[in-house]
């Protein structure tokens, strides 16, 4: 039984191919900068968008044609959907997928029933993983859709909701371990606030930290060795999300002694919502050894919300890959397409076009970044720009050999600083464009 009978296995046909169901750049086994494309990019399909997205928006209901759906939210339908998903991921040639507990299995009437539903679907996920060799990049828990989480989960004013969320994360973590997941993600969901008059901000942050400490304890207890990832986002659904951006989340983790237990899953559209570029967020995370994984998508420059579009912008893809190559790869992380097809792209085949486009954009971004790095186009300039720190007074300051007083003496004797070099911004941007 095939759910995509008209779609062949997607293969690499090279840059001159006119076939919209082929890769023009993603050639999994091709070696770039000493490693196969497949190993550099570690692409993942996001189960929630690709198999649960309906196309609804605040102005109208869903539009997606999904002929395999029977209109129910039953366990049987959830199990069948797993078969559909794995046929899709296998035909696409994508090595990983990611899920929330409630995307893959329906919520039950009680917590116990929800756990049972999840177990019933996990059995099929496991079977399909074994059949296809497709792996779980990360699992996570949906602590934001159900009305019980309307005040947040671990930051709720209702202690029972904290307890419920703990039970849900314990289960999601155990299921991720059972499916040999490489990471586990914490996106803040409704952890944040809208109204300062009804919110005890400090108390909520203390609770969030307590929750994450419990998660770390449980991780160690069950022997899950994957990476814990925090996914920062500045706004939406709340006005003030507690994990605003990488810098904010770092401060939080350090304040509560959690910094050694977490890294970041950085998402493009979240970076832009924080009025950062993706490259800034990645450089920040990477600079502190905290870049673990990436949610690859993009926003719409004309719309101020999280549109989660498929990433097709080569410039951004090249910048992302520059940072990833700069830190020697993503390790156990990967590039997860946390992206949904547009409401107007409602046919199943559009799911293929969307993912092929994203994979090709990042394959091209990888090749561009590797070429820039190989030529040393930026590194030489960067080294030169900071040369004053390599010896003399700069090296002495870095080595901790100076104080305000010794520097005053130095400057009084010298009179004026050495002249500044040009930043050469335009020249550097032109150099980057040579590779595009
Ligand atoms: C929400 C978002 C989530 C996380 C997983 O903006 O990005 O889908 O990636 O909970
Ligand atoms: Co995301």
Short mmCIF file of C-alpha atoms and ligand atoms in Angstrom, two decimals:
data_model
loop_
_atom_site.label_atom_id
_atom_site.label_comp_id
_atom_site.label_asym_id
_atom_site.label_seq_id
_atom_site.Cartn_x
_atom_site.Cartn_y
_atom_site.Cartn_z
CA UNK A 1 0.00 0.00 0.00
CA UNK A 2 1.48 3.34 -1.05
CA UNK A 3 0.18 6.72 0.12
CA UNK A 4 2.25 8.63 -2.44
CA UNK A 5 1.91 6.33 -5.47
CA UNK A 6 2.88 9.00 -8.00
CA UNK A 7 6.07 10.08 -6.27
CA UNK A 8 9.28 8.15 -6.95
CA UNK A 9 12.23 8.07 -4.57
CA UNK A 10 13.75 11.56 -4.75
CA UNK A 11 17.28 11.39 -6.16
CA UNK A 12 20.12 13.77 -6.94
CA UNK A 13 20.15 14.80 -10.60
CA UNK A 14 22.59 17.72 -10.44
CA UNK A 15 22.35 21.51 -10.90
CA UNK A 16 21.08 21.34 -14.48
CA UNK A 17 18.07 19.14 -13.68
CA UNK A 18 14.66 20.61 -14.51
CA UNK A 19 12.85 17.90 -12.56
CA UNK A 20 11.00 19.49 -9.61
CA UNK A 21 11.01 16.11 -7.84
CA UNK A 22 14.80 15.80 -7.82
CA UNK A 23 17.67 17.31 -5.85
CA UNK A 24 19.88 19.72 -7.71
CA UNK A 25 22.41 20.14 -4.89
CA UNK A 26 21.70 17.67 -2.08
CA UNK A 27 23.81 14.65 -2.94
CA UNK A 28 23.90 12.71 0.34
CA UNK A 29 27.18 10.86 -0.19
CA UNK A 30 29.11 13.71 -1.83
CA UNK A 31 32.05 14.78 0.31
CA UNK A 32 32.25 18.47 1.16
CA UNK A 33 34.93 19.77 3.54
CA UNK A 34 35.92 16.24 4.53
CA UNK A 35 32.50 14.85 5.36
CA UNK A 36 29.42 13.61 3.46
CA UNK A 37 26.58 16.08 2.92
CA UNK A 38 24.29 13.72 4.77
CA UNK A 39 26.52 13.87 7.87
CA UNK A 40 26.98 17.63 7.71
CA UNK A 41 23.31 18.46 7.33
CA UNK A 42 21.46 15.79 9.31
CA UNK A 43 18.05 16.88 8.00
CA UNK A 44 14.89 16.14 9.95
CA UNK A 45 11.18 16.27 9.06
CA UNK A 46 8.98 17.97 11.69
CA UNK A 47 6.05 15.63 12.34
CA UNK A 48 3.74 18.35 13.67
CA UNK A 49 3.81 20.58 10.61
CA UNK A 50 4.14 17.96 7.92
CA UNK A 51 1.65 15.38 9.23
CA UNK A 52 -0.57 17.35 11.61
CA UNK A 53 -0.64 20.77 9.94
CA UNK A 54 -4.10 21.58 8.64
CA UNK A 55 -3.41 24.93 7.01
CA UNK A 56 -5.75 26.77 9.37
CA UNK A 57 -4.91 30.36 10.30
CA UNK A 58 -6.64 32.95 12.51
CA UNK A 59 -8.88 33.87 9.57
CA UNK A 60 -10.06 30.49 8.39
CA UNK A 61 -10.07 26.72 8.80
CA UNK A 62 -7.71 24.11 7.40
CA UNK A 63 -7.26 23.58 3.68
CA UNK A 64 -4.91 20.58 3.42
CA UNK A 65 -5.90 17.57 1.33
CA UNK A 66 -4.61 14.51 3.16
CA UNK A 67 -6.39 11.53 1.58
CA UNK A 68 -5.07 9.07 4.17
CA UNK A 69 -6.86 10.86 7.04
CA UNK A 70 -10.19 9.32 8.15
CA UNK A 71 -11.35 12.40 10.05
CA UNK A 72 -10.84 10.85 13.49
CA UNK A 73 -8.23 11.47 16.16
CA UNK A 74 -8.07 7.78 17.04
CA UNK A 75 -5.07 5.67 17.95
CA UNK A 76 -5.68 3.57 14.82
CA UNK A 77 -5.48 6.71 12.69
CA UNK A 78 -2.33 7.81 14.53
CA UNK A 79 -0.72 4.43 13.81
CA UNK A 80 -1.68 4.57 10.14
CA UNK A 81 -0.31 8.13 9.94
CA UNK A 82 3.07 6.85 11.12
CA UNK A 83 3.19 4.52 8.10
CA UNK A 84 2.33 7.48 5.85
CA UNK A 85 5.00 9.62 7.48
CA UNK A 86 7.73 7.02 7.10
CA UNK A 87 6.86 6.41 3.44
CA UNK A 88 7.17 10.16 2.92
CA UNK A 89 10.45 10.53 4.86
CA UNK A 90 11.93 7.49 3.16
CA UNK A 91 11.03 8.67 -0.35
CA UNK A 92 12.49 12.05 0.49
CA UNK A 93 15.70 10.43 1.71
CA UNK A 94 15.66 12.40 4.94
CA UNK A 95 17.63 10.67 7.70
CA UNK A 96 15.78 12.04 10.78
CA UNK A 97 12.43 13.20 12.13
CA UNK A 98 11.27 15.09 15.24
CA UNK A 99 7.99 14.99 17.16
CA UNK A 100 5.97 16.22 20.11
CA UNK A 101 4.18 13.54 22.15
CA UNK A 102 0.76 14.89 21.17
CA UNK A 103 1.53 15.11 17.43
CA UNK A 104 2.09 11.41 17.13
CA UNK A 105 -0.60 10.14 19.50
CA UNK A 106 -3.95 11.52 20.62
CA UNK A 107 -4.51 12.93 24.09
CA UNK A 108 -6.64 10.54 26.19
CA UNK A 109 -9.33 11.31 28.74
CA UNK A 110 -6.83 10.81 31.57
CA UNK A 111 -3.05 11.00 31.86
CA UNK A 112 -2.94 7.20 32.06
CA UNK A 113 -4.90 6.91 28.81
CA UNK A 114 -2.62 9.45 27.12
CA UNK A 115 0.40 7.39 28.16
CA UNK A 116 -1.23 4.24 26.74
CA UNK A 117 -2.05 5.98 23.46
CA UNK A 118 1.53 7.15 23.16
CA UNK A 119 2.88 3.67 23.85
CA UNK A 120 0.62 2.22 21.17
CA UNK A 121 1.97 4.64 18.57
CA UNK A 122 5.58 4.38 19.74
CA UNK A 123 5.42 0.67 18.94
CA UNK A 124 4.72 1.55 15.31
CA UNK A 125 7.33 4.32 15.27
CA UNK A 126 9.89 1.82 16.47
CA UNK A 127 8.89 -0.69 13.81
CA UNK A 128 9.13 1.92 11.08
CA UNK A 129 12.49 3.20 12.38
CA UNK A 130 13.82 -0.34 12.22
CA UNK A 131 12.36 -0.99 8.77
CA UNK A 132 13.73 2.21 7.21
CA UNK A 133 16.79 3.18 9.27
CA UNK A 134 15.26 6.64 9.78
CA UNK A 135 16.20 8.02 13.21
CA UNK A 136 14.74 10.34 15.80
CA UNK A 137 16.69 13.63 15.98
CA UNK A 138 14.66 14.79 18.98
CA UNK A 139 11.49 14.31 20.89
CA UNK A 140 9.61 16.89 22.94
CA UNK A 141 6.37 17.35 24.88
CA UNK A 142 3.52 19.60 23.83
CA UNK A 143 2.89 21.65 26.99
CA UNK A 144 0.98 24.43 25.27
CA UNK A 145 -2.02 23.25 23.20
CA UNK A 146 -4.31 21.77 25.84
CA UNK A 147 -6.41 24.35 27.77
CA UNK A 148 -4.91 23.12 31.07
CA UNK A 149 -1.73 24.96 30.01
CA UNK A 150 -3.42 28.31 29.46
CA UNK A 151 -1.30 29.91 32.23
CA UNK A 152 1.82 28.01 31.16
CA UNK A 153 3.15 24.61 32.23
CA UNK A 154 6.06 24.75 34.71
CA UNK A 155 5.42 28.50 35.12
CA UNK A 156 1.68 28.11 35.73
CA UNK A 157 0.13 29.70 38.81
CA UNK A 158 -1.50 26.28 39.35
CA UNK A 159 0.89 23.82 41.04
CA UNK A 160 -1.10 20.84 39.75
CA UNK A 161 -0.38 21.94 36.21
CA UNK A 162 3.36 21.92 37.04
CA UNK A 163 2.93 18.34 38.29
CA UNK A 164 1.00 17.33 35.16
CA UNK A 165 3.69 18.83 32.94
CA UNK A 166 6.36 16.95 34.89
CA UNK A 167 4.53 13.67 34.29
CA UNK A 168 4.18 14.46 30.62
CA UNK A 169 7.87 15.33 30.18
CA UNK A 170 8.93 12.22 32.11
CA UNK A 171 6.96 10.10 29.66
CA UNK A 172 8.14 12.01 26.57
CA UNK A 173 11.73 11.63 27.75
CA UNK A 174 11.35 7.91 28.32
CA UNK A 175 9.77 7.48 24.90
CA UNK A 176 12.60 9.49 23.30
CA UNK A 177 15.08 7.17 24.99
CA UNK A 178 13.17 4.11 23.80
CA UNK A 179 13.29 5.42 20.24
CA UNK A 180 17.02 6.15 20.60
CA UNK A 181 16.51 9.91 20.12
CA UNK A 182 19.70 11.92 19.75
CA UNK A 183 18.37 14.97 21.67
CA UNK A 184 15.42 16.19 23.69
CA UNK A 185 14.02 19.71 23.16
CA UNK A 186 12.44 22.19 25.55
CA UNK A 187 10.64 24.96 23.75
CA UNK A 188 8.99 27.30 26.27
CA UNK A 189 5.48 27.01 24.84
CA UNK A 190 3.39 29.20 27.16
CA UNK A 191 6.26 29.73 29.63
CA UNK A 192 6.11 33.51 29.79
CA UNK A 193 3.49 36.09 30.59
CA UNK A 194 1.17 38.67 29.11
CA UNK A 195 0.07 40.73 32.10
CA UNK A 196 2.46 42.03 34.79
CA UNK A 197 -0.37 42.62 37.28
CA UNK A 198 -1.31 38.95 37.53
CA UNK A 199 2.24 37.57 37.34
CA UNK A 200 4.89 36.82 39.98
CA UNK A 201 7.75 36.86 37.50
CA UNK A 202 10.57 35.78 39.81
CA UNK A 203 8.52 32.93 41.27
CA UNK A 204 7.66 31.64 37.81
CA UNK A 205 11.32 31.67 36.74
CA UNK A 206 12.30 29.80 39.91
CA UNK A 207 9.67 27.18 39.02
CA UNK A 208 10.93 26.88 35.45
CA UNK A 209 14.45 26.24 36.80
CA UNK A 210 13.16 23.69 39.30
CA UNK A 211 11.36 21.90 36.49
CA UNK A 212 14.48 21.76 34.33
CA UNK A 213 16.56 20.47 37.28
CA UNK A 214 14.00 17.68 37.72
CA UNK A 215 14.26 16.87 34.02
CA UNK A 216 18.06 16.66 34.31
CA UNK A 217 17.73 14.37 37.35
CA UNK A 218 15.35 12.10 35.47
CA UNK A 219 17.58 12.08 32.42
CA UNK A 220 20.45 10.82 34.54
CA UNK A 221 18.24 8.33 36.34
CA UNK A 222 17.04 6.63 33.15
CA UNK A 223 20.40 6.88 31.39
CA UNK A 224 19.38 9.12 28.51
CA UNK A 225 22.67 10.34 27.01
CA UNK A 226 21.21 12.61 24.32
CA UNK A 227 21.57 16.38 24.55
CA UNK A 228 19.01 18.59 26.28
CA UNK A 229 18.24 21.58 24.10
CA UNK A 230 16.50 24.85 24.98
CA UNK A 231 14.80 26.51 22.01
CA UNK A 232 14.66 30.29 22.62
CA UNK A 233 11.81 32.40 21.26
CA UNK A 234 11.11 36.03 22.23
CA UNK A 235 7.35 36.37 21.80
CA UNK A 236 4.33 34.31 20.80
CA UNK A 237 2.19 32.95 22.27
CA UNK A 238 2.98 35.17 25.28
CA UNK A 239 4.15 38.78 25.11
CA UNK A 240 7.24 37.98 27.18
CA UNK A 241 8.52 34.46 26.57
CA UNK A 242 11.01 33.55 29.30
CA UNK A 243 13.59 32.09 26.86
CA UNK A 244 13.80 35.29 24.79
CA UNK A 245 16.99 34.59 22.83
CA UNK A 246 20.29 32.75 23.30
CA UNK A 247 21.87 35.45 25.47
CA UNK A 248 18.81 35.65 27.72
CA UNK A 249 18.58 31.86 28.01
CA UNK A 250 22.30 31.64 28.83
CA UNK A 251 21.84 34.09 31.70
CA UNK A 252 18.91 32.03 32.97
CA UNK A 253 20.80 28.73 32.75
CA UNK A 254 23.84 30.18 34.54
CA UNK A 255 21.75 31.82 37.23
CA UNK A 256 20.24 28.46 38.13
CA UNK A 257 23.36 26.30 37.64
CA UNK A 258 21.97 24.54 34.56
CA UNK A 259 24.47 25.70 31.92
CA UNK A 260 26.39 22.43 31.73
CA UNK A 261 23.24 20.40 31.13
CA UNK A 262 21.77 22.27 28.15
CA UNK A 263 22.62 23.58 24.74
CA UNK A 264 20.48 25.51 22.29
CA UNK A 265 18.22 24.58 19.42
CA UNK A 266 18.27 27.83 17.45
CA UNK A 267 15.38 28.59 15.10
CA UNK A 268 15.62 31.11 12.26
CA UNK A 269 12.14 32.58 12.63
CA UNK A 270 12.61 32.91 16.39
CA UNK A 271 15.88 34.77 15.83
CA UNK A 272 14.18 37.23 13.50
CA UNK A 273 11.25 37.70 15.92
CA UNK A 274 13.90 38.73 18.48
CA UNK A 275 15.18 41.28 15.94
CA UNK A 276 18.39 39.32 15.50
CA UNK A 277 19.75 37.78 12.38
CA UNK A 278 20.04 33.98 12.48
CA UNK A 279 23.79 34.36 12.10
CA UNK A 280 23.97 36.52 15.24
CA UNK A 281 22.08 33.93 17.29
CA UNK A 282 24.23 31.12 15.96
CA UNK A 283 27.49 33.01 16.56
CA UNK A 284 26.42 33.78 20.11
CA UNK A 285 25.47 30.18 20.88
CA UNK A 286 28.48 28.74 19.09
CA UNK A 287 30.88 31.22 20.70
CA UNK A 288 30.02 29.76 24.11
CA UNK A 289 29.97 26.14 22.93
CA UNK A 290 26.18 26.09 23.26
CA UNK A 291 25.01 25.52 19.67
CA UNK A 292 23.43 22.06 19.63
CA UNK A 293 20.89 21.98 16.83
CA UNK A 294 18.93 24.15 14.40
CA UNK A 295 15.27 24.60 13.46
CA UNK A 296 15.64 25.61 9.83
CA UNK A 297 12.82 27.80 8.57
CA UNK A 298 12.21 31.46 7.82
CA UNK A 299 9.70 34.20 8.52
CA UNK A 300 8.00 36.61 6.17
CA UNK A 301 9.69 40.03 6.26
CA UNK A 302 6.28 41.69 5.87
CA UNK A 303 4.47 39.75 8.59
CA UNK A 304 5.43 40.10 12.24
CA UNK A 305 4.67 36.58 13.40
CA UNK A 306 6.14 33.09 13.31
CA UNK A 307 5.13 32.06 9.79
CA UNK A 308 7.44 29.01 9.81
CA UNK A 309 8.07 28.98 6.07
CA UNK A 310 10.43 26.57 4.37
CA UNK A 311 13.96 27.98 4.12
CA UNK A 312 14.93 28.78 0.54
CA UNK A 313 17.14 31.82 1.08
CA UNK A 314 20.67 30.88 -0.01
CA UNK A 315 22.26 33.83 1.72
CA UNK A 316 20.93 32.77 5.11
CA UNK A 317 21.66 29.09 4.44
CA UNK A 318 25.28 29.96 3.63
CA UNK A 319 25.57 32.05 6.81
CA UNK A 320 24.14 29.21 8.90
CA UNK A 321 26.58 26.74 7.40
CA UNK A 322 29.51 29.12 7.91
CA UNK A 323 28.85 29.02 11.65
CA UNK A 324 28.19 25.27 11.67
CA UNK A 325 31.41 24.51 9.78
CA UNK A 326 33.21 27.02 11.99
CA UNK A 327 32.46 24.92 15.06
CA UNK A 328 33.25 21.64 13.31
CA UNK A 329 29.64 20.50 12.81
CA UNK A 330 26.49 20.05 14.84
CA UNK A 331 27.54 16.82 16.55
CA UNK A 332 24.38 14.98 17.57
CA UNK A 333 22.22 17.90 16.37
CA UNK A 334 20.83 18.51 12.92
CA UNK A 335 18.73 20.74 10.70
CA UNK A 336 15.07 20.24 11.51
CA UNK A 337 12.56 21.74 9.09
CA UNK A 338 10.27 23.35 11.64
CA UNK A 339 8.33 24.66 8.66
CA UNK A 340 4.90 24.29 7.14
CA UNK A 341 3.66 24.45 3.60
CA UNK A 342 1.54 27.51 2.89
CA UNK A 343 -2.22 27.30 3.25
CA UNK A 344 -2.50 27.67 -0.51
CA UNK A 345 -0.17 24.68 -1.10
CA UNK A 346 -2.68 22.08 0.00
CA UNK A 347 -1.80 18.96 -2.03
CA UNK A 348 0.39 16.14 -0.64
CA UNK A 349 2.92 16.69 -3.42
CA UNK A 350 3.57 20.19 -2.06
CA UNK A 351 5.13 18.54 1.00
CA UNK A 352 7.77 17.04 -1.31
CA UNK A 353 8.46 20.28 -3.14
CA UNK A 354 8.81 22.12 0.17
CA UNK A 355 11.31 19.72 1.70
CA UNK A 356 13.30 19.28 -1.52
CA UNK A 357 13.66 23.07 -1.69
CA UNK A 358 14.84 23.32 1.91
CA UNK A 359 17.31 20.46 1.54
CA UNK A 360 18.70 21.87 -1.69
CA UNK A 361 19.04 25.36 -0.21
CA UNK A 362 21.10 24.05 2.70
CA UNK A 363 23.16 21.76 0.46
CA UNK A 364 24.01 24.80 -1.63
CA UNK A 365 24.61 26.84 1.53
CA UNK A 366 27.02 24.14 2.69
CA UNK A 367 28.96 24.19 -0.59
CA UNK A 368 29.12 28.01 -0.54
CA UNK A 369 30.28 28.12 3.09
CA UNK A 370 32.89 25.41 2.48
CA UNK A 371 34.29 27.35 -0.50
CA UNK A 372 34.45 30.62 1.49
CA UNK A 373 36.27 28.83 4.28
CA UNK A 374 38.63 26.99 1.97
CA UNK A 375 39.76 30.24 0.35
CA UNK A 376 40.13 31.82 3.78
CA UNK A 377 38.20 34.78 2.38
CA UNK A 378 36.99 35.96 5.77
CA UNK A 379 39.41 34.39 8.25
CA UNK A 380 42.48 36.27 7.04
CA UNK A 381 40.67 39.59 7.26
CA UNK A 382 39.35 38.78 10.72
CA UNK A 383 42.79 37.81 11.98
CA UNK A 384 44.26 41.05 10.60
CA UNK A 385 41.50 43.14 12.15
CA UNK A 386 42.37 41.93 15.64
CA UNK A 387 46.16 41.84 15.12
CA UNK A 388 46.73 44.48 17.82
CA UNK A 389 45.73 41.84 20.37
CA UNK A 390 48.25 39.26 19.19
CA UNK A 391 51.31 40.86 20.77
CA UNK A 392 52.43 43.97 22.64
CA UNK A 393 49.91 45.74 24.81
CA UNK A 394 46.91 43.73 23.48
CA UNK A 395 48.47 40.38 24.34
CA UNK A 396 49.46 41.72 27.77
CA UNK A 397 45.88 42.87 28.50
CA UNK A 398 44.47 39.50 27.42
CA UNK A 399 46.99 37.77 29.67
CA UNK A 400 45.71 39.79 32.66
CA UNK A 401 48.94 41.76 33.12
CA UNK A 402 47.34 45.20 33.28
CA UNK A 403 45.15 47.48 35.39
CA UNK A 404 43.56 50.88 34.77
CA UNK A 405 46.64 52.45 36.32
CA UNK A 406 49.22 50.66 34.16
CA UNK A 407 47.11 51.42 31.06
CA UNK A 408 46.93 55.08 32.03
CA UNK A 409 50.72 55.11 32.31
CA UNK A 410 51.00 53.37 28.91
CA UNK A 411 48.67 55.83 27.18
CA UNK A 412 50.19 58.92 28.83
CA UNK A 413 53.54 57.84 27.49
CA UNK A 414 52.23 56.93 24.01
CA UNK A 415 49.98 60.00 23.64
CA UNK A 416 47.45 58.71 21.10
CA UNK A 417 46.17 55.27 20.03
CA UNK A 418 47.49 53.78 16.80
CA UNK A 419 45.23 54.71 13.83
CA UNK A 420 42.11 52.53 13.32
CA UNK A 421 41.89 50.18 10.32
CA UNK A 422 38.84 50.29 8.01
CA UNK A 423 36.07 47.78 8.71
CA UNK A 424 35.74 47.16 4.92
CA UNK A 425 32.11 46.08 5.25
CA UNK A 426 31.24 46.60 1.60
CA UNK A 427 34.35 44.82 0.35
CA UNK A 428 33.54 41.83 2.57
CA UNK A 429 29.92 41.69 1.42
CA UNK A 430 31.16 41.76 -2.17
CA UNK A 431 33.51 38.87 -1.44
CA UNK A 432 30.64 36.79 -0.04
CA UNK A 433 28.56 37.51 -3.16
CA UNK A 434 31.33 36.07 -5.33
CA UNK A 435 30.51 32.65 -3.91
CA UNK A 436 26.74 32.77 -4.33
C1 LIG B 1 7.29 26.92 18.16
C2 LIG B 1 8.33 25.94 17.82
C3 LIG B 1 8.10 24.55 18.28
C4 LIG B 1 9.34 23.88 18.77
C5 LIG B 1 9.07 22.52 19.41
O1 LIG B 1 7.51 28.18 17.65
O2 LIG B 1 9.30 26.26 17.16
O3 LIG B 1 7.52 23.84 17.26
O4 LIG B 1 10.26 23.70 17.76
O5 LIG B 1 8.17 22.58 20.45
CO1 LIG B 2 10.97 25.21 16.51
#
